[in-house]
Short mmCIF file of C-alpha atoms and ligand atoms in Angstrom, two decimals:
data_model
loop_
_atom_site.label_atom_id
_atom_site.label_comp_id
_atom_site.label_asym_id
_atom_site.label_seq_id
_atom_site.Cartn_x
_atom_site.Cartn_y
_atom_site.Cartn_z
CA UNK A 1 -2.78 -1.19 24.40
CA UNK A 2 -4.63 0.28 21.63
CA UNK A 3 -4.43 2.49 18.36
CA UNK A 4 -6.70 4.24 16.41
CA UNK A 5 -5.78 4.96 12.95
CA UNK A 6 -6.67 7.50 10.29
CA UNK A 7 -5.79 7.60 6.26
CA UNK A 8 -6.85 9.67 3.91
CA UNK A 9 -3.69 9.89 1.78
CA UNK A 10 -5.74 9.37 -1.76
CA UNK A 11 -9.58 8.02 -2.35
CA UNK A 12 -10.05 5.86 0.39
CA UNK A 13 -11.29 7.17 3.89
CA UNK A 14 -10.46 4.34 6.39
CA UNK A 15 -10.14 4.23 9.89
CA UNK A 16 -9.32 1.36 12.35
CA UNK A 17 -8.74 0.47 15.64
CA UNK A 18 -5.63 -2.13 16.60
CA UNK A 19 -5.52 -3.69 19.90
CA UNK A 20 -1.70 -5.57 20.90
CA UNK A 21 -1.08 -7.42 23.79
CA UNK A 22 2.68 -7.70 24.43
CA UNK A 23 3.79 -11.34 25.88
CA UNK A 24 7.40 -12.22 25.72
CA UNK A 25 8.12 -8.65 23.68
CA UNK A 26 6.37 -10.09 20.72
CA UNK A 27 3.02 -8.38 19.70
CA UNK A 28 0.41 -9.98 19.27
CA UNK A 29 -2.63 -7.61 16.92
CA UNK A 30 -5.81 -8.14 17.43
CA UNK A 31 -7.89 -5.87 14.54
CA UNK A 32 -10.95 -4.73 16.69
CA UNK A 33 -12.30 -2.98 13.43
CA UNK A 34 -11.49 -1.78 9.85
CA UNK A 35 -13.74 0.51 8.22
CA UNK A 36 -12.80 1.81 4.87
CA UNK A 37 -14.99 4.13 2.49
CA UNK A 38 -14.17 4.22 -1.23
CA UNK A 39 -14.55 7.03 -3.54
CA UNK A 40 -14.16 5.17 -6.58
CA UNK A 41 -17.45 5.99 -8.31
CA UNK A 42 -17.50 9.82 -7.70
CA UNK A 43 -13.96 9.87 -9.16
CA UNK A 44 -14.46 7.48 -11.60
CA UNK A 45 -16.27 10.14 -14.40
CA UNK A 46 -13.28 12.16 -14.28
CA UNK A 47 -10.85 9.02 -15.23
CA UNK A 48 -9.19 9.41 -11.79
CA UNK A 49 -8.86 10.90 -8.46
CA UNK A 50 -9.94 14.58 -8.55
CA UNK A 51 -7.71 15.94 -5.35
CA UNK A 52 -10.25 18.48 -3.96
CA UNK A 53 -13.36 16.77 -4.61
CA UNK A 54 -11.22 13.60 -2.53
CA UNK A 55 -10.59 15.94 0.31
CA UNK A 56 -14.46 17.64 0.55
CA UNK A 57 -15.22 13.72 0.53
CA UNK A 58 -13.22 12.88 3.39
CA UNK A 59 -14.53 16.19 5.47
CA UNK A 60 -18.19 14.72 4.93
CA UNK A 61 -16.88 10.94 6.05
CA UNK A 62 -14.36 10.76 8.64
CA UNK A 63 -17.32 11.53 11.10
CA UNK A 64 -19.21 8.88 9.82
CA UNK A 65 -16.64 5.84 9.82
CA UNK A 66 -15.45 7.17 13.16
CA UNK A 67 -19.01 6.67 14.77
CA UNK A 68 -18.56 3.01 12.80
CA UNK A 69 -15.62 2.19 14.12
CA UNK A 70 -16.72 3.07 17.69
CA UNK A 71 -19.99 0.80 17.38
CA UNK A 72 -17.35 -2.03 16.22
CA UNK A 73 -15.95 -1.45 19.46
CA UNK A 74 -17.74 -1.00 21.87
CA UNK A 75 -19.06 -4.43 22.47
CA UNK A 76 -15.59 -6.00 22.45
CA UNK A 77 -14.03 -2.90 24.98
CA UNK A 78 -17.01 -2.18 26.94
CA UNK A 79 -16.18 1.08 29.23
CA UNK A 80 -12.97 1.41 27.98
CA UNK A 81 -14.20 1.82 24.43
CA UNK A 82 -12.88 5.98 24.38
CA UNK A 83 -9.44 4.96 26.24
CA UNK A 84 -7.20 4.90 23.32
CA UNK A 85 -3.02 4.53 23.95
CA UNK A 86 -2.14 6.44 20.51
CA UNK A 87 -3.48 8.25 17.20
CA UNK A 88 -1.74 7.26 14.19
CA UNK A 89 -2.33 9.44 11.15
CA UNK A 90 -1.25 9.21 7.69
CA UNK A 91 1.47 12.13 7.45
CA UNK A 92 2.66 11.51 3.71
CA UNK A 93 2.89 10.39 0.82
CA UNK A 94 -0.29 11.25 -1.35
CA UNK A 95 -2.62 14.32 -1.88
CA UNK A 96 -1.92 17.22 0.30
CA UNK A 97 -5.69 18.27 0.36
CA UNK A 98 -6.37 14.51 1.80
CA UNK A 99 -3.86 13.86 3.57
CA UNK A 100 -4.82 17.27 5.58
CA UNK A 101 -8.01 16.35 6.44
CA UNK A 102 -6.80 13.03 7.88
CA UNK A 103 -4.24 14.85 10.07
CA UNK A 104 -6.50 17.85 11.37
CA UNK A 105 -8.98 15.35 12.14
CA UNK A 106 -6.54 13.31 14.37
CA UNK A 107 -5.38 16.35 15.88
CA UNK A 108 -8.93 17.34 16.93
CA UNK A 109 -9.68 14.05 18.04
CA UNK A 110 -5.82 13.44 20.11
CA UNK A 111 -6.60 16.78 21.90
CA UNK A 112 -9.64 15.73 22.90
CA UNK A 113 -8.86 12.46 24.35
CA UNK A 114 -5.58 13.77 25.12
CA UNK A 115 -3.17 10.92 23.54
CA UNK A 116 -0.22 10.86 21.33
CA UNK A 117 -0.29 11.72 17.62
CA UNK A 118 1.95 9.23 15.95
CA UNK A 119 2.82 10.54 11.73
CA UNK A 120 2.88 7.48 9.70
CA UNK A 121 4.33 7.19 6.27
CA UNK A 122 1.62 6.00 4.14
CA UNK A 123 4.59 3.24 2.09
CA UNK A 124 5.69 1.41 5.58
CA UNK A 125 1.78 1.49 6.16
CA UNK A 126 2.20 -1.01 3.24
CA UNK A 127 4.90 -2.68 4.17
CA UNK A 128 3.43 -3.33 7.91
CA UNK A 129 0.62 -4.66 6.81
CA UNK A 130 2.12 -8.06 6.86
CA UNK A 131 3.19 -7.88 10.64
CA UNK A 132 -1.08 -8.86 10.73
CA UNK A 133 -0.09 -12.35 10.00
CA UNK A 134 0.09 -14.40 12.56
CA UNK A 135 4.12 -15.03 12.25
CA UNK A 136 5.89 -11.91 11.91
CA UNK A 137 8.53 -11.24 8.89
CA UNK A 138 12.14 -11.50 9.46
CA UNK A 139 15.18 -9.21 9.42
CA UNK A 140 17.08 -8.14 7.02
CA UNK A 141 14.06 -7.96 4.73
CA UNK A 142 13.28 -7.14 1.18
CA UNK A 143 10.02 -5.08 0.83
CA UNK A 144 8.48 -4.43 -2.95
CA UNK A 145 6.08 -1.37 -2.54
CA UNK A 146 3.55 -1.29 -6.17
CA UNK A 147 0.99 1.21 -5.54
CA UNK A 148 -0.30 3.58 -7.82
CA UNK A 149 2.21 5.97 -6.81
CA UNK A 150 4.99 3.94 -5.85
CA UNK A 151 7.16 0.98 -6.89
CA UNK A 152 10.23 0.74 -3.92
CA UNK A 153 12.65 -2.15 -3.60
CA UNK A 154 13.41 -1.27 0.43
CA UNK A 155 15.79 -2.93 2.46
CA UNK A 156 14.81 -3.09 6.13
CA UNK A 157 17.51 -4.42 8.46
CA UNK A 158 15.39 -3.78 11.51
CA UNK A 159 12.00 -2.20 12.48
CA UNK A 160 11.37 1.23 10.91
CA UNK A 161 14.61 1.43 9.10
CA UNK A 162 14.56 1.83 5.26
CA UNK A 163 17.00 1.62 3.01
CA UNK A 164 15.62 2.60 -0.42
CA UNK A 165 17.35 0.06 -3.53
CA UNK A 166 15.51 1.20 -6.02
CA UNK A 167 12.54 2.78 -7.23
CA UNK A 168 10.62 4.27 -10.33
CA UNK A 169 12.75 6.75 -12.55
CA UNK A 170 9.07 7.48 -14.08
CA UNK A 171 5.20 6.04 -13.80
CA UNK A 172 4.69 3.81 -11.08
CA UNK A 173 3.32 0.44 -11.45
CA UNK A 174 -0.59 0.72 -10.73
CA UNK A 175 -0.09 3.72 -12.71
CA UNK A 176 0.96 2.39 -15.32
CA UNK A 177 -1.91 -0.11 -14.84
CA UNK A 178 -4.14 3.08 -14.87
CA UNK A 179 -2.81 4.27 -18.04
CA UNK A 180 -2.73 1.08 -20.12
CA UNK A 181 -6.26 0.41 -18.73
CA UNK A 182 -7.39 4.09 -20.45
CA UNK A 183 -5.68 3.43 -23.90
CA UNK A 184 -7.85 -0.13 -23.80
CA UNK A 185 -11.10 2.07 -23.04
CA UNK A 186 -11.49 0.05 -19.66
CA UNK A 187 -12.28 2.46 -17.02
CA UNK A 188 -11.04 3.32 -13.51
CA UNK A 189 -9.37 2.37 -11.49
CA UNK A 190 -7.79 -0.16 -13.99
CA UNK A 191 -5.10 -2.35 -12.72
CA UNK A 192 -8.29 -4.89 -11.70
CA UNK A 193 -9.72 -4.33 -14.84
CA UNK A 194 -5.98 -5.55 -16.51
CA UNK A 195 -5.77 -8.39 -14.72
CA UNK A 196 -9.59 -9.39 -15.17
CA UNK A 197 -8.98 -8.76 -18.93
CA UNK A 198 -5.71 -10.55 -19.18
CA UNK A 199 -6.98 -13.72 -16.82
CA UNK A 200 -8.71 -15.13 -19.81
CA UNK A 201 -5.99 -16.22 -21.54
CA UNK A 202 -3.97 -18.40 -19.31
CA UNK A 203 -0.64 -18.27 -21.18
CA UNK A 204 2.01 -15.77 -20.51
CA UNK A 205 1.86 -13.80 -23.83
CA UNK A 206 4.61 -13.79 -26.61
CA UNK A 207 6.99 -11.13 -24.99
CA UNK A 208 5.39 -8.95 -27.25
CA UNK A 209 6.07 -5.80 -25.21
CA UNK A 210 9.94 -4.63 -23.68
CA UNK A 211 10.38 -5.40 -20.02
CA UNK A 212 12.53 -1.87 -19.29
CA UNK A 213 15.44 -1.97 -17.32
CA UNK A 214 15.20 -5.98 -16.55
CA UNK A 215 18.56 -6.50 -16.56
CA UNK A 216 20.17 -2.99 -15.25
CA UNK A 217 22.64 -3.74 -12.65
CA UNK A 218 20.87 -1.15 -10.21
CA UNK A 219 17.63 -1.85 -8.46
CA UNK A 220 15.41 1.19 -10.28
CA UNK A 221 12.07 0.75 -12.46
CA UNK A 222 11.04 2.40 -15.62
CA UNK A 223 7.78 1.52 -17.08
CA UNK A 224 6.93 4.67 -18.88
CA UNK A 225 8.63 3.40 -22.11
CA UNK A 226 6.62 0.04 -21.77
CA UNK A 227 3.22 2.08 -21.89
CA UNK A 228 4.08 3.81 -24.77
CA UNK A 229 4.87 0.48 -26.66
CA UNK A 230 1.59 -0.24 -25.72
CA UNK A 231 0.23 2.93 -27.36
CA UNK A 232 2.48 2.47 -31.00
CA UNK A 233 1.40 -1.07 -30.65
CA UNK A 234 -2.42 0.03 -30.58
CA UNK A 235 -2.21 2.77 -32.90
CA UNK A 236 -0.83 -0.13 -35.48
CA UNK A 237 -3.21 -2.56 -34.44
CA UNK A 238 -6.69 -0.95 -34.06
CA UNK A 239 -8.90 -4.02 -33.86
CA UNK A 240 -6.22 -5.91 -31.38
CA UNK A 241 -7.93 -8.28 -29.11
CA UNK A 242 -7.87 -6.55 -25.89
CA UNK A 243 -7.09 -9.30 -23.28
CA UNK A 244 -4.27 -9.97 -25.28
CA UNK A 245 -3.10 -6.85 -24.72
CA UNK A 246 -3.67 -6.56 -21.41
CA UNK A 247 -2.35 -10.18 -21.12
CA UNK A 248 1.20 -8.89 -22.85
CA UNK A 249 1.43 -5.89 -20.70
CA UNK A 250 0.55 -7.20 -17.06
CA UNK A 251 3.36 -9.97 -18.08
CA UNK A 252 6.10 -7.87 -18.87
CA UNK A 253 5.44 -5.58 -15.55
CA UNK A 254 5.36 -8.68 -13.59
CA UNK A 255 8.51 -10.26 -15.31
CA UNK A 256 10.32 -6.98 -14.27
CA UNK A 257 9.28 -6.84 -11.13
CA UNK A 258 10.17 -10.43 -10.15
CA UNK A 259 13.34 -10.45 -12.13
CA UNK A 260 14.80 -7.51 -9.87
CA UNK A 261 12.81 -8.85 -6.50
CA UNK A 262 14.90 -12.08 -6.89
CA UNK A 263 18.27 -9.93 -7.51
CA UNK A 264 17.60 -8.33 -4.37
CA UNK A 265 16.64 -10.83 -1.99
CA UNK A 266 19.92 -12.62 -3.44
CA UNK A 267 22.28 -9.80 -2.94
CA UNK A 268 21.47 -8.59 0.56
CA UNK A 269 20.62 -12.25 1.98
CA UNK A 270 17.05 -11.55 3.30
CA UNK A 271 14.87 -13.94 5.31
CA UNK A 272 11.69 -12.88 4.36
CA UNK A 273 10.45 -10.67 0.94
CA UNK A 274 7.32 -8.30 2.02
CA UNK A 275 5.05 -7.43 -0.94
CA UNK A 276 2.12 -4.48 -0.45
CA UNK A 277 0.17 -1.87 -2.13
CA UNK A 278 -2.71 -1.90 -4.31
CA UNK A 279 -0.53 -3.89 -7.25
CA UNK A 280 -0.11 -6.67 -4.91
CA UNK A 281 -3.48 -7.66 -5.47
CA UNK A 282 -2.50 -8.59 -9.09
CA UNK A 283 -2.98 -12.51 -9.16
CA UNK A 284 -0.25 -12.78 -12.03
CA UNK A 285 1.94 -11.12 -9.62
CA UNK A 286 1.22 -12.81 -6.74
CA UNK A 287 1.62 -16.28 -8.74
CA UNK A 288 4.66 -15.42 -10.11
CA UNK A 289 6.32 -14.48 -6.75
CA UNK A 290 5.08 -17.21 -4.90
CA UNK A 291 6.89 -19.60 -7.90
CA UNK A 292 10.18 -17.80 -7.67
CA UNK A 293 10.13 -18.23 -3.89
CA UNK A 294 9.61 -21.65 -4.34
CA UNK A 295 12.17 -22.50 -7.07
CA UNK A 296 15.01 -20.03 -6.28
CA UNK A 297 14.34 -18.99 -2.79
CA UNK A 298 13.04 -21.75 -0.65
CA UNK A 299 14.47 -21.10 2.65
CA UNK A 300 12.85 -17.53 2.36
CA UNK A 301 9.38 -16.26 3.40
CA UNK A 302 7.07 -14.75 1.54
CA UNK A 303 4.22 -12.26 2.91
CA UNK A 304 2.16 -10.89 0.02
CA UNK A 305 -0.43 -9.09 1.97
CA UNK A 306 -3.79 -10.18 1.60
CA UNK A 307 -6.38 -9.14 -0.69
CA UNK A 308 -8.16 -6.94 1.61
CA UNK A 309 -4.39 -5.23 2.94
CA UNK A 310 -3.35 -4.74 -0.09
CA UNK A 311 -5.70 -1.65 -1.14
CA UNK A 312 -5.59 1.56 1.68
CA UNK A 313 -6.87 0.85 4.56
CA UNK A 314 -5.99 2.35 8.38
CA UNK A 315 -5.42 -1.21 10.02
CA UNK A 316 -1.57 -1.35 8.18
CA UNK A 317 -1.42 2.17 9.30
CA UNK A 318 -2.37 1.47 12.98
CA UNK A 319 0.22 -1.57 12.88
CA UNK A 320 3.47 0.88 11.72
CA UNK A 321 1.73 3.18 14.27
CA UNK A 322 2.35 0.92 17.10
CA UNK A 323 6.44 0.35 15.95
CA UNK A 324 6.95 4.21 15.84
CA UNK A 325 5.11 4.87 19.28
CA UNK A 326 6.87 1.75 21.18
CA UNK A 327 9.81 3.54 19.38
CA UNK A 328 9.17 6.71 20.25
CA UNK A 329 9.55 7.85 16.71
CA UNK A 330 7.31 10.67 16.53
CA UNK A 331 7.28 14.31 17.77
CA UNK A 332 5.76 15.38 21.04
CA UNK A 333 4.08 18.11 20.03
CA UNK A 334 1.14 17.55 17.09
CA UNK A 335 1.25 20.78 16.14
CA UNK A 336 4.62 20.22 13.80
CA UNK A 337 2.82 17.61 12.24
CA UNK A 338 2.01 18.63 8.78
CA UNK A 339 1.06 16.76 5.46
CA UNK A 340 3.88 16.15 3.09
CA UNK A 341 2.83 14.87 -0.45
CA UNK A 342 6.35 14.09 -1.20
CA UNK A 343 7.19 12.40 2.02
CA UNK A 344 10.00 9.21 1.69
CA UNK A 345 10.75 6.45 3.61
O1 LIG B 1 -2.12 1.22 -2.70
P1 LIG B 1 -3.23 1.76 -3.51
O2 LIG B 1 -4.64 1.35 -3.14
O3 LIG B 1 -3.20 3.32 -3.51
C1 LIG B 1 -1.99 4.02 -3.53
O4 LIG B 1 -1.34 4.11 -2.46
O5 LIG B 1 -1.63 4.46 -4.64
O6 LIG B 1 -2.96 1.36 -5.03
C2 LIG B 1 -3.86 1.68 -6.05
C3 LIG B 1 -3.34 1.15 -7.37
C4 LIG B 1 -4.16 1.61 -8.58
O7 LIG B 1 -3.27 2.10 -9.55
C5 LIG B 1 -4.84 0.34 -9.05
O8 LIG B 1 -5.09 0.31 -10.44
C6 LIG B 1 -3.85 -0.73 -8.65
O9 LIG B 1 -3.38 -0.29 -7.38
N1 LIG B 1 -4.43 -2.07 -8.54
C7 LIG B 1 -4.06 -3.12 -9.32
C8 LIG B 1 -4.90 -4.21 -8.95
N2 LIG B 1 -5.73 -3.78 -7.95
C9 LIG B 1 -5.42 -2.47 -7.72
N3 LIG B 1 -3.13 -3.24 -10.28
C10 LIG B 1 -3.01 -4.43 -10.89
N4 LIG B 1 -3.77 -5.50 -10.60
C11 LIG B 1 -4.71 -5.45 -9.65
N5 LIG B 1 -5.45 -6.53 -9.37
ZN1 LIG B 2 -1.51 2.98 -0.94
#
């Protein structure tokens, strides 16, 4: 069968078309094409995403990536290039003005080809990215979410099920990426421009900055009073070198975030620990993850998605797509579909 898959939840317009073959009820994907369209640079003057300028964007694109996506193809499906199983849309969470374009868009499009309209949740986009791999993740699961609106600990016992540990009490991570990056005069989007910064010192900093909430005994996150250590800490010290900085900042997010990964996976006894979103590009990150696995956690397996997952794209949306249509986890009638800025797990 095959999916074709729409997000427009913040400044990327992406669309992609999945095709799964089901031997011996396990999946296998097959991404027949991924076409994603950044806004970065006409956001980037204003220091960050501008929500109606992001949605007049995606109006002018969608159009244009779908007639991409349909050249991609065509060669591959011949004749049955316009024969489609399922639309999956991103439903929620992000910018209402965005996320609506995606959806009326899908709804114009499943009417006219007259196929399901699957919602997806935008976070288990993320966290189904990793079912691209080529062995699938196990159950019960830990899944970290860092995007730049979300940081989730989520326990999944079984597809589609969520069970949220913990999660931000304030900023989220690649916002507080964002943030720090602005206070260093770096630019935008600034979590790559961190880590660039910070890779040129290859030591992990002096502990210079707190690492809130490391050792709570719940699974939440709190970097809001890290970021404005940052700020004191620059006020004090005008001329501070900047990588260190960034170096001393990425380091105590990523301490945090492995410290309360590990307490997870050790509580609820997972097989495998998912990591997605835009964050999980970090390279400190991914390092330090892939080191805890290995010391504390060998018999578990790791899927950080890849580089080119981790950012939004429609493939991970087209892959939880598939789950909630085999599942029948969606409502029959497209009409009650709506965007939902808020929307949880
Ligand atoms: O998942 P994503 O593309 O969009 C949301 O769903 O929010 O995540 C974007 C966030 C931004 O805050 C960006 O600064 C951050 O991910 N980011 C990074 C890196 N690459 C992107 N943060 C730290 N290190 C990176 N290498
Ligand atoms: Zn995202």
């Amino acid at each position: 069968m095959k999916i074709l898959a729409i997000e427009t939840s913040c400044d990327e317009t992406a669309i992609a078309v999945l095709e799964i073959s089901e031997k011996q009820n396990s999946p296998k994907f097959n991404l027949l094409s991924n076409q994603v369209l950044s806004q970065i640079k006409i956001h980037k003057p204003f220091g960050g995403v501008v929500p109606n300028l992001a949605m007049r964007e995606h109006r002018k694109n969608l159009p244009i990536i779908l007639a991409r996506v349909m050249k991609d193809v065509r060669r591959p499906l011949g004749r049955r290039t316009s024969k489609f199983n399922a639309i999956a849309v991103t439903s929620g969470p992000g910018l209402e003005p965005a996320l609506w374009e995606g959806i009326n868009f899908a709804k114009d499009l499943a009417k006219k080809w007259r196929v399901p309209l699957v919602p997806v949740n935008h976070l288990e986009g993320h966290i189904y990215a990793s079912w691209l791999r080529r062995i699938s993740p196990q159950f019960p699961l830990i899944a970290l979410i860092v995007s730049g609106g979300h940081t989730e600990l989520v326990l999944m016992k079984k597809h589609l099920d969520y069970k949220i540990l913990g999660e931000t009490r304030d900023d989220a991570t690649g916002e507080a990426f964002d943030k720090v990056a602005r206070m260093l005069k770096l630019g935008y989007p600034g979590g790559p421009l961190i880590s660039k910064l910070a890779e040129r010192l290859k030591t992990s900093g002096k502990g210079l900055f707190p690492r809130p909430m490391i050792n709570s005994s719940d699974f939440d996150f709190s970097f809001s009073g890290l970021k404005t250590a940052v700020l004191y800490y620059l006020r004090d010290n005008p001329n501070a070198d900047k990588s260190a900085v960034a170096n001393e900042f990425q380091q105590a997010v990523v301490d945090v975030l492995v410290k309360k990964t590990g307490d997870a996976l050790r509580k609820y006894k997972s097989k495998s620990l998912v990591v997605g979103g835009g964050v999980a590009a970090n390279k400190k990150l991914r390092s330090a993850l892939e080191n805890m696995i290995k010391k504390s956690f060998p018999k578990i397996s790791l899927y950080i998605s890849p580089l080119w997952l981790c950012g939004d794209n429609a493939a991970m949306i087209a892959v939880a797509g598939y789950y909630r249509f085999k599942a029948k986890k969606f409502s029959k009638n497209p009409k009650t579909i709506r965007a939902d800025g808020n929307l949880k797990l």
